[in-house]
Coordinates of C-alpha atoms in Angstrom, one line a residue:
Chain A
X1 CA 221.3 72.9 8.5
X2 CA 219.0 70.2 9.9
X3 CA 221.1 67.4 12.0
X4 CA 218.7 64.3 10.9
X5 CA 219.8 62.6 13.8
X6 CA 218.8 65.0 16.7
X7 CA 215.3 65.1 15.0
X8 CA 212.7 63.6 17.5
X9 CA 210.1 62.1 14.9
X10 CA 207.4 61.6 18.0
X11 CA 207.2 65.3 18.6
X12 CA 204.3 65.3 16.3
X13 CA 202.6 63.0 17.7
X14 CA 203.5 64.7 21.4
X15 CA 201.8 67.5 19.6
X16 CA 198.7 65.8 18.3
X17 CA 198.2 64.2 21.9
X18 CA 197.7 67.8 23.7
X19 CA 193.7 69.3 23.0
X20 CA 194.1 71.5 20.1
X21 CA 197.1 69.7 17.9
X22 CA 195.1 67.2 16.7
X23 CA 194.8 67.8 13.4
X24 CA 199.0 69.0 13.0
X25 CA 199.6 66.1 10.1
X26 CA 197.2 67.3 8.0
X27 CA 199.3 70.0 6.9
X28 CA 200.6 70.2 3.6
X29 CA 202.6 74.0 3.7
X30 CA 200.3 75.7 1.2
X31 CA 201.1 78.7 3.1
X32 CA 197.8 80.1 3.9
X33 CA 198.3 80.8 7.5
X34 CA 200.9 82.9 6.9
X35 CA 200.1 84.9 3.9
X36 CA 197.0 86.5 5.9
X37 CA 198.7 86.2 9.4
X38 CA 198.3 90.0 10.8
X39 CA 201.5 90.0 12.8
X40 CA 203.5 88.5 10.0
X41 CA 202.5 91.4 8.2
X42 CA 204.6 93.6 10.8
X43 CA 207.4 91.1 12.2
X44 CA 207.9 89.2 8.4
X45 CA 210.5 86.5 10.6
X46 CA 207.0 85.4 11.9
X47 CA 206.0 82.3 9.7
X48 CA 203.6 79.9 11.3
X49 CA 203.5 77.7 8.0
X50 CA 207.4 77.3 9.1
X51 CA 206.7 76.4 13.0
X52 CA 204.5 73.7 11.5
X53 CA 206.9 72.1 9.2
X54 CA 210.1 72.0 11.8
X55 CA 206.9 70.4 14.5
X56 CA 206.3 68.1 11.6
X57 CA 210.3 67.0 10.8
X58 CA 210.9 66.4 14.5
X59 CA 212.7 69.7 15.8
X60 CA 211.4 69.6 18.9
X61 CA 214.1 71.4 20.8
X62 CA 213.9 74.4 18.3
X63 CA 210.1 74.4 18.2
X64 CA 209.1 74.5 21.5
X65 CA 212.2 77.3 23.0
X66 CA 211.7 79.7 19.7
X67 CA 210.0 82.8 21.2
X68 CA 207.5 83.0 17.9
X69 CA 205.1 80.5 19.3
X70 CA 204.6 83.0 21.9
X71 CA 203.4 86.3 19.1
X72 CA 200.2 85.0 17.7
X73 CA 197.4 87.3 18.3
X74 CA 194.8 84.2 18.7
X75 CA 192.7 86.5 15.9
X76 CA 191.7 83.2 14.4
X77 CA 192.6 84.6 10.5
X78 CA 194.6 81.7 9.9
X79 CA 192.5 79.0 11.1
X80 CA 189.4 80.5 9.6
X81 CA 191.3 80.2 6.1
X82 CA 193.2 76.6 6.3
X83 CA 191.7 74.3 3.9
X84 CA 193.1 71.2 5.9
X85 CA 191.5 72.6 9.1
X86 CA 194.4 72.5 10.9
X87 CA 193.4 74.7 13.4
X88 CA 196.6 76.7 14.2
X89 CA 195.8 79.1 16.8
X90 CA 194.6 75.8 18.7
X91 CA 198.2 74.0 17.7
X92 CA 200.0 76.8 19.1
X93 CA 198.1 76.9 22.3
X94 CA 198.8 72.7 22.5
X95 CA 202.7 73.7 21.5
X96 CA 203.0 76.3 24.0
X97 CA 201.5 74.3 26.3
X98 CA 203.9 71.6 26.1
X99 CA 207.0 74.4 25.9
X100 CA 205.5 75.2 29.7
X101 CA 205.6 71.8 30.9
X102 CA 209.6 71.7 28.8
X103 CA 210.4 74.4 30.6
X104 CA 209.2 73.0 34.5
X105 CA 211.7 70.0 33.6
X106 CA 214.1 72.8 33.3
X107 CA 215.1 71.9 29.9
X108 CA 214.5 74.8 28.0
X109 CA 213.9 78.8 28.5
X110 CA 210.8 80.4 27.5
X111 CA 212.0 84.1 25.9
X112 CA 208.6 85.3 26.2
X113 CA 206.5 87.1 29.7
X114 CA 203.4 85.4 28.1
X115 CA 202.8 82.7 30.6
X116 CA 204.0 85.1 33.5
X117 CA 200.5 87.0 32.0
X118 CA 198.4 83.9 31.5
X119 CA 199.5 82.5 35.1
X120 CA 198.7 86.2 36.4
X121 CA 195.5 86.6 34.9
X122 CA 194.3 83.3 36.2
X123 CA 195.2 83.4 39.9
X124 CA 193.1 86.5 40.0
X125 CA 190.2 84.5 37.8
X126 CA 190.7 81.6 40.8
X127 CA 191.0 84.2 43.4
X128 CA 188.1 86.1 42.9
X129 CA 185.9 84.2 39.9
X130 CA 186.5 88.0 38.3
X131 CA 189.0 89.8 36.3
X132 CA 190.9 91.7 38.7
X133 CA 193.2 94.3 36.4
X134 CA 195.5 96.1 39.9
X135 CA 196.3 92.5 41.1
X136 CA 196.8 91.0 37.7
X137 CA 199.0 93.7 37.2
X138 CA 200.9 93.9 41.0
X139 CA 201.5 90.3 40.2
X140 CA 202.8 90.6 36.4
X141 CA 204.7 93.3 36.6
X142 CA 207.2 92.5 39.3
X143 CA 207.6 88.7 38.1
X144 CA 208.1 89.8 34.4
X145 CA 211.0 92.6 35.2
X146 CA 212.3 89.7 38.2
X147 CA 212.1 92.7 40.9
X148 CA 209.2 94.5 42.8
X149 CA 210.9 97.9 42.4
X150 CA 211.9 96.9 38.7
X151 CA 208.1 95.7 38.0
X152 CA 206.4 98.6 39.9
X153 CA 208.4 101.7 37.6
X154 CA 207.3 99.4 34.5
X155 CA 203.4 99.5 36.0
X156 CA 203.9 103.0 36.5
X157 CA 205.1 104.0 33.2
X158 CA 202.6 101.6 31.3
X159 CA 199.4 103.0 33.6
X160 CA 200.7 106.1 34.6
X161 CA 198.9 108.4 31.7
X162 CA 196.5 105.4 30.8
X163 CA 195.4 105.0 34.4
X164 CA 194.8 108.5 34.7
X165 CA 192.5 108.8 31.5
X166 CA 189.8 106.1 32.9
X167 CA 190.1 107.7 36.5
X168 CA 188.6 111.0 34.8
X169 CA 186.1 108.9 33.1
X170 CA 185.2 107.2 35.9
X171 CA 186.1 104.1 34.9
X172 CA 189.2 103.2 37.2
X173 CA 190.4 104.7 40.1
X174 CA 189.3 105.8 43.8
X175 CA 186.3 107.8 43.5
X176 CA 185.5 106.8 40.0
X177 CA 182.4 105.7 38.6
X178 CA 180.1 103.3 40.5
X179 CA 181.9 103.2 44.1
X180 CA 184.6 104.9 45.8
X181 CA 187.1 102.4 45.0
X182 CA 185.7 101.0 41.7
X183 CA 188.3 99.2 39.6
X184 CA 190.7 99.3 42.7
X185 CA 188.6 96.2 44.7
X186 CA 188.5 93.1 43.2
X187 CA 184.6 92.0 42.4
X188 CA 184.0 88.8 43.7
X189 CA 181.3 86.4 43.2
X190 CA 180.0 84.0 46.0
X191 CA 180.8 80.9 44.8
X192 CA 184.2 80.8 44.7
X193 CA 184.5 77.5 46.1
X194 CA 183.1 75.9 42.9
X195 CA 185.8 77.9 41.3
X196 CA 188.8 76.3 43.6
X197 CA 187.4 72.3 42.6
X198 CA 187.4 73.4 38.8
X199 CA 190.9 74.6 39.0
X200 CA 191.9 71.7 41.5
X201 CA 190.4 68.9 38.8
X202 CA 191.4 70.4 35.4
X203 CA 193.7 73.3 35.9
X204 CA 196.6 71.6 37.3
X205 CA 199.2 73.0 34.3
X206 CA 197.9 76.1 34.9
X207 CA 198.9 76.7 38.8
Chain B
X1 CA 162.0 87.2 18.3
X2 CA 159.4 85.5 20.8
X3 CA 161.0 85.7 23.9
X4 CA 160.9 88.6 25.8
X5 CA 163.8 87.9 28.6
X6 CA 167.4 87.1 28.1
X7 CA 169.9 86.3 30.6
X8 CA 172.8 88.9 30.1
X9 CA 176.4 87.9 30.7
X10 CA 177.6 91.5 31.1
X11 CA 181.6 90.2 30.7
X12 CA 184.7 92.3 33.2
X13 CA 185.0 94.6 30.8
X14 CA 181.9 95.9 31.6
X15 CA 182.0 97.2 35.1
X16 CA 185.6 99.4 34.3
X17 CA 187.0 99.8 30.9
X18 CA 183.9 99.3 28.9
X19 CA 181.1 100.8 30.8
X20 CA 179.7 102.9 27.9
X21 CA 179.0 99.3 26.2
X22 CA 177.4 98.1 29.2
X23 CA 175.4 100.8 29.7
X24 CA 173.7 101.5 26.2
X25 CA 173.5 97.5 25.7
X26 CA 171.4 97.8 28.7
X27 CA 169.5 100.8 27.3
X28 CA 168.8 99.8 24.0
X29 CA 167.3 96.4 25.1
X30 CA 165.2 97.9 27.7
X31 CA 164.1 100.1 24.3
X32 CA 163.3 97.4 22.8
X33 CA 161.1 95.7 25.2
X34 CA 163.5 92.7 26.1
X35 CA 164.1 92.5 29.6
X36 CA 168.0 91.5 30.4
X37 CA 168.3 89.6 33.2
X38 CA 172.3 89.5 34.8
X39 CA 173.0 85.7 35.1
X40 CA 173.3 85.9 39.5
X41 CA 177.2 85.3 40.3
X42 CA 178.4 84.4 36.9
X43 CA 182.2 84.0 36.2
X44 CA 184.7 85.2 34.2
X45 CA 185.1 82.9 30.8
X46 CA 188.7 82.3 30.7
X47 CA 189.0 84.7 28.2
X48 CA 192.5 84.2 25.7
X49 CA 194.7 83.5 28.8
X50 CA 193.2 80.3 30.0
X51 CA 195.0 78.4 27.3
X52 CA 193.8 74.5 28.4
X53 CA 190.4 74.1 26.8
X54 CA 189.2 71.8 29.1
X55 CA 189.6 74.9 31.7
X56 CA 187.6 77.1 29.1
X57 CA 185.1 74.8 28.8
X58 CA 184.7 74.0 32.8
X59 CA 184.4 77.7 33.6
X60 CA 182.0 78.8 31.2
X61 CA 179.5 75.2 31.5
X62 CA 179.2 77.3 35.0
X63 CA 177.6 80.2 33.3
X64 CA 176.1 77.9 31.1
X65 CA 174.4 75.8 33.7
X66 CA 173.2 79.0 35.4
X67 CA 171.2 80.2 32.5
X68 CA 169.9 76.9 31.7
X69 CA 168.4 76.4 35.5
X70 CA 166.7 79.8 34.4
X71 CA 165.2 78.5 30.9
X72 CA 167.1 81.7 29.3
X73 CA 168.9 82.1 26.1
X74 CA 172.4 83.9 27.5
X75 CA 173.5 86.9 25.6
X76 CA 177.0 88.8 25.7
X77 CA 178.2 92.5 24.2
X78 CA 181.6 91.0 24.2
X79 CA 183.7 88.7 21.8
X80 CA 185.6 86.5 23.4
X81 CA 183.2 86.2 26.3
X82 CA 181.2 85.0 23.6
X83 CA 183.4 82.7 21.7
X84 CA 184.2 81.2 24.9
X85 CA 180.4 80.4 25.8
X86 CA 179.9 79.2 22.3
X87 CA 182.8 76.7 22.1
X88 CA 181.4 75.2 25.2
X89 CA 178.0 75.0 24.6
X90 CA 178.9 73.1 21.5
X91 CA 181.8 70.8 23.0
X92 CA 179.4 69.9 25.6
X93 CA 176.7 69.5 23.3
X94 CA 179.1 66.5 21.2
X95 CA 180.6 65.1 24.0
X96 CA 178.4 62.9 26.6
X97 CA 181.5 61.6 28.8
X98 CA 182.7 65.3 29.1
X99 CA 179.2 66.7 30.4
X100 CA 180.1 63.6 33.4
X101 CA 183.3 64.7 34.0
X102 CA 181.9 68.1 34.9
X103 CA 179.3 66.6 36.8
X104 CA 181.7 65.3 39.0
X105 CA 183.7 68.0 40.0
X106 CA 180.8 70.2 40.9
X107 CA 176.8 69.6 40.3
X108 CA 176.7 73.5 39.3
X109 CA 178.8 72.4 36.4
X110 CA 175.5 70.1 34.9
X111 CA 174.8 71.5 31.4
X112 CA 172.5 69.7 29.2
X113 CA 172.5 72.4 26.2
X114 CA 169.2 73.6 26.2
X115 CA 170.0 77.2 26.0
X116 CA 171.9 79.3 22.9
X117 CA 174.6 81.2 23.8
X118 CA 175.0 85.0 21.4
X119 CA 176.6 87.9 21.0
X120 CA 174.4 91.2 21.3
X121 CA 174.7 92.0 17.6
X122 CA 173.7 88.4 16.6
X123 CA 170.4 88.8 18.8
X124 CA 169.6 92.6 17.6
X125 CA 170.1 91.9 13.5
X126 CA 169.2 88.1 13.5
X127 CA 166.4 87.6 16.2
X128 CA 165.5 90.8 16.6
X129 CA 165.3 91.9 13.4
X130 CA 166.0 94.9 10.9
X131 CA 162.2 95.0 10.1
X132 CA 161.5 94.9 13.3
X133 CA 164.0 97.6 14.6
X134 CA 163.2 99.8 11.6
X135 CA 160.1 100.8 12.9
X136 CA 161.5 102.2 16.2
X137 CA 164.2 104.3 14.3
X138 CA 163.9 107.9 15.7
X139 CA 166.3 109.8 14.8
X140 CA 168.6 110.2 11.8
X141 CA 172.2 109.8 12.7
X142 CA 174.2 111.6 10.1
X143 CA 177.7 109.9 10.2
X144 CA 180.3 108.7 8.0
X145 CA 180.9 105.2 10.0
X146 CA 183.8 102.6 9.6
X147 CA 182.3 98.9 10.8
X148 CA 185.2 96.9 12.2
X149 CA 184.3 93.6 13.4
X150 CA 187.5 92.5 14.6
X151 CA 188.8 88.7 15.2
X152 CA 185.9 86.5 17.2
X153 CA 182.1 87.5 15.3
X154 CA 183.1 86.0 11.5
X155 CA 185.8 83.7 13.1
X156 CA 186.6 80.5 14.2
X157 CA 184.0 78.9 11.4
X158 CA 183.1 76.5 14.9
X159 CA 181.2 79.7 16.6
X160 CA 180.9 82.3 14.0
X161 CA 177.6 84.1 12.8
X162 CA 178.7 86.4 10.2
X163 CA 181.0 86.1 6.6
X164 CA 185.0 85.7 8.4
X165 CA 186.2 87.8 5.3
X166 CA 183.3 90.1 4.5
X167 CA 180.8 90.4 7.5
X168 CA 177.6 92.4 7.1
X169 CA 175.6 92.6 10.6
X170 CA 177.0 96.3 11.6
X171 CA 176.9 97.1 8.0
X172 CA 173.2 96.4 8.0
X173 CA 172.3 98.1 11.2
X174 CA 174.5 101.8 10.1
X175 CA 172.5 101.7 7.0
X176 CA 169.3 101.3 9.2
X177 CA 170.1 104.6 10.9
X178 CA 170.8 106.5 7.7
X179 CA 174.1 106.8 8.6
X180 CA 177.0 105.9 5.8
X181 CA 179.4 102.8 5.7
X182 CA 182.7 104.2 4.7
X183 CA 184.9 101.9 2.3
X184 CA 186.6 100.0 5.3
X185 CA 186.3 95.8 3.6
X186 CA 190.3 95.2 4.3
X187 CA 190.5 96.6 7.5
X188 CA 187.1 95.3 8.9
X189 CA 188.2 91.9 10.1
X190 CA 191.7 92.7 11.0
X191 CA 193.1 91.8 15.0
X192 CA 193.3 94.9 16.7
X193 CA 196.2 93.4 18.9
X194 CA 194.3 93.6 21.8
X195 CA 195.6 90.2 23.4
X196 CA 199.3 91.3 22.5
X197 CA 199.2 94.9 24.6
X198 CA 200.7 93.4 27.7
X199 CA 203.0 91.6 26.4
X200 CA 204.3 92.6 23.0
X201 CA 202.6 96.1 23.1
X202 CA 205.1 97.2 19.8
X203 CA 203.3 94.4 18.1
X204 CA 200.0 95.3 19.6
X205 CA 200.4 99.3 18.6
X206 CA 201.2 98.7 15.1
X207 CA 198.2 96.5 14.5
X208 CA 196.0 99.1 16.3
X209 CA 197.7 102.3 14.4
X210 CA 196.6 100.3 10.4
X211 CA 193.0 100.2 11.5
X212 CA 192.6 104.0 13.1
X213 CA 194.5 105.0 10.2
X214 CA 192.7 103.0 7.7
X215 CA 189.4 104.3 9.2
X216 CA 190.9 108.1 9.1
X217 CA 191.8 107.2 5.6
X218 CA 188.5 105.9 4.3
X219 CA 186.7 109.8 5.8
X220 CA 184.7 108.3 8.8
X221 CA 183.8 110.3 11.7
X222 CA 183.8 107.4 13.5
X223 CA 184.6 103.4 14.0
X224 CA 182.0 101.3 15.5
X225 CA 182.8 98.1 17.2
X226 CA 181.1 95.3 19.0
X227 CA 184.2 94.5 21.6
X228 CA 185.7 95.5 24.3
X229 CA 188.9 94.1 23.9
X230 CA 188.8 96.2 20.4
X231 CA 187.3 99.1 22.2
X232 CA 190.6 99.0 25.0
X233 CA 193.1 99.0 22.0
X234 CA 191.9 101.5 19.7
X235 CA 189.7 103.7 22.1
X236 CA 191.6 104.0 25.6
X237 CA 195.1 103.3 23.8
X238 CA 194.4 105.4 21.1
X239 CA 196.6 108.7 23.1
X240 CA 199.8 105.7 23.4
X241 CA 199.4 105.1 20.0
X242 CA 199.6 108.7 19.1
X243 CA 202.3 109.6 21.0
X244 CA 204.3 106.1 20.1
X245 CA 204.0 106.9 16.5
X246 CA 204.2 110.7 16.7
X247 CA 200.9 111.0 15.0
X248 CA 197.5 112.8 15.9
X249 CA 194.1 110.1 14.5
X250 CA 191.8 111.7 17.4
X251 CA 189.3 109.0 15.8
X252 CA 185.9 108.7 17.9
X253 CA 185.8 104.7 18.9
X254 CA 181.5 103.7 19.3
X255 CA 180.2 100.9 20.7
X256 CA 177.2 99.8 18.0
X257 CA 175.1 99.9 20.7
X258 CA 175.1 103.7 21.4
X259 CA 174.9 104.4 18.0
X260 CA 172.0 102.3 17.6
X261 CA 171.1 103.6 21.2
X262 CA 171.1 107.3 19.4
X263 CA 168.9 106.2 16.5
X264 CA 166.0 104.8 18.7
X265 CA 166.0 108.2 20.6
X266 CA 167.5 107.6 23.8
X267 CA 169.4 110.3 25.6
X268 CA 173.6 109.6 25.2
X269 CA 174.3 110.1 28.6
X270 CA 172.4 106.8 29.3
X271 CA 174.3 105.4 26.5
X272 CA 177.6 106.0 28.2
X273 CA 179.0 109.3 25.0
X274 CA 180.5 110.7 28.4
X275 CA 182.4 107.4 28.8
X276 CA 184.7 106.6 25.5
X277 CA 187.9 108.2 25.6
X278 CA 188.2 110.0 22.4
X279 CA 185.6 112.9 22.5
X280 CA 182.3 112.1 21.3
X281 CA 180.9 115.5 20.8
X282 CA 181.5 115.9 17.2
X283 CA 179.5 112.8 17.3
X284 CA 176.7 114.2 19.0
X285 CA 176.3 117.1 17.0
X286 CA 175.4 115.1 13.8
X287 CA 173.0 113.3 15.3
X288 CA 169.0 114.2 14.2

């Protein structure tokens, strides 16, 4: 049962105020999103169409700790299909975006490793201008199973027979493919500096 | 297609997990005459983890900027490399006060928008040309093929060059090498779960399993694909799958451009066949 009187009715606009949720209001539930949403297809629970609605009544509390926002794909089917051009796979990225800054107030709990990944993936990016998949992972790992030994038997089992298939192919691995150490060393590029100022002026929730 | 150089964003993909697209992208261009020319120090796009788009758009007005200094179109085998470049080129495009911005923080980041930013397959069917790359077809390659498109070619409507429910580009090229489209419309625009697999890989799996199934299904000898996100899942995760769901597929995952690559006559080892994951022999033999 909804309590009317813990409903926040500025969450929408909250939401419309990040890049991306612009266009939440124009919603009107036909259901679209959902009915072609690839991962509702395998975890049914999974109803964007119903994220959008509670957003839209003001349950900001259960909208931005539920773990859902946190399973789209990003595969675009939904947005590509909404006749009120709501863009959804940009709403969730404004809605998870606001869960992050929700949760480094300390008022809620993300039940999700995604922004461990995301924050992972883009230190590399800012380290080394590059995709680096070992440190990505060395950093992941460990921070998603809260220990380094926890986090390194995770890698292990997750690269362990992977790992070894793009070693024989050359593709990862010392003495693979193009260098000795190819897909061990991180590839940098030279101006790394530009890199630092982009992430200094407009990355700042992303640190 | 008038211009003879293009300034190739290659993508990370490319120097480890997706080589063999790399490599015949490479090939079959330098077939066709068209000189690709690696954009000097270009960056990663952001791909689907940078989440704020004004970071998106700051990282790839970089690239951006670097092919525009060079007076080159910028071309890219990969998806969301190129969905990334897209969206950019046309926020930047709209938005005068946002080109300042960038300005600001770094003159490298000055974009004016005089260059297109494509995908590979957009360049080979739509600039290139099937007339064009019919007369250079060599060889007859005899194979029952399942086109999957995946998320970022037909979709967001904002950068997309082909139908979002029905695309047709990799269609058009299989039919140009005499090889057969297998029955494959439901499955070819379906996520592959590619940006779930490190975080909800049971998710991830099961979207990966429906389309190697599907293609099994539908008789094809092989899918072809046009991204390396796509070729990660369903290619070098296609022994997890197996042994997740207790099931043998052993489906051959091809970049379009080594089959094309095949077709025009160049040898497969330059086209990376000793590269995918799944064997590609069987593929080789049915090749004329």
């Amino acid at each position: 049962m909804i309590k009317t009187w813990e409903l926040d009715p500025n969450f929408k606009y909250e939401i419309m105020n990040e890049p991306g949720g612009e266009h939440l209001t124009a919603c009107y539930q036909c259901s679209t999103c959902t009915l072609g949403c690839p991962v509702t297809e395998i975890i049914p629970s999974y109803n964007p169409r119903k994220i959008i609605q509670m957003s839209l009544l003001g349950m900001r509390k259960e909208v931005l700790s539920n773990a859902d926002l946190w399973i789209c794909a990003l595969c675009q089917t939904c947005t590509a299909r909404c006749p009120q051009d709501v863009m959804i796979c940009e709403l969730m990225g404004a809605m998870r975006r606001i869960a992050e800054e929700e949760e480094k107030a300390g008022d809620i709990k993300i039940e999700s490793p995604r922004p461990l990944f995301e924050k992972a993936f883009l230190h590399t990016l800012q380290k080394y201008g590059r995709l680096y998949d070992m440190g990505l992972a060395l950093e992941y790992y460990p921070n998603r199973e809260g220990s380094k030994i926890k986090g390194m038997k995770a890698m292990m089992k997750d690269y362990k027979d992977f790992g070894m298939r793009m070693f024989k192919k050359g593709k990862m691995g010392p003495l693979g493919g193009g260098g000795v150490f190819k897909g061990m060393r991180p590839e940098k590029i030279k101006e790394r500096e530009v890199l630092k100022k982009i992430f200094e002026k407009v990355g700042e929730k992303e640190k | 297609m008038s211009e003879k150089k293009i300034a190739y964003y290659p993508g990370c993909p490319s120097a480890t997990t997706a080589m063999e697209q790399d490599m015949s992208t490479k090939a079959v261009f330098e077939k066709l005459g068209i000189e690709l020319e690696e954009l000097e120090d270009w960056n990663c796009c952001g791909a689907l983890e940078a989440g704020d788009p004004k970071l998106v758009i700051a990282l790839n007005a970089r690239n951006l900027a670097l092919a525009e200094r060079k007076g080159e179109d910028i071309v890219t085998p990969c998806s969301i490399c190129y969905y990334n470049l897209a969206r950019t080129d046309k926020a930047l495009r709209e938005d005068e006060k946002l080109r300042a911005e960038l300005k600001e923080i770094d003159r490298s980041l000055e974009y004016n928008g005089t260059v297109k930013a494509k995908h590979v397959l957009d360049v080979l069917v739509n600039d290139i040309g099937l007339d064009e790359l019919s007369g250079k077809m060599m060889k007859k390659v005899n194979l029952k093929v399942a086109p999957y498109y995946g998320c970022y070619l037909g979709r967001p409507p904002e950068t997309a060059f082909d139908d979002p429910d029905d695309p047709v580009l990799m269609d058009q090229l299989i039919e140009l090498m005499e090889a057969e489209n297998v029955p494959f419309s439901y499955m070819k625009t379906k996520c592959c779960g590619g940006p779930l697999m490190m975080t909800r890989a049971d998710i991830a799996f099961e979207m990966a399993r429906k389309i190697l199934e599907g293609a099994k299904n539908a008789g094809a000898d092989c899918i072809a694909l046009a991204c390396p996100l796509c070729g990660m899942m369903l290619d070098a995760k296609q022994p997890d799958i197996e042994a997740a769901f207790k099931i043998k597929i052993d489906m051959p995952v091809i970049y379009i451009t080594q089959l094309l690559g095949l077709a025009l006559g160049i040898e497969p080892k330059k086209l990376g066949f000793n590269k995918n994951i799944i064997d590609t022999k069987k593929i080789l033999e049915k090749v004329m």
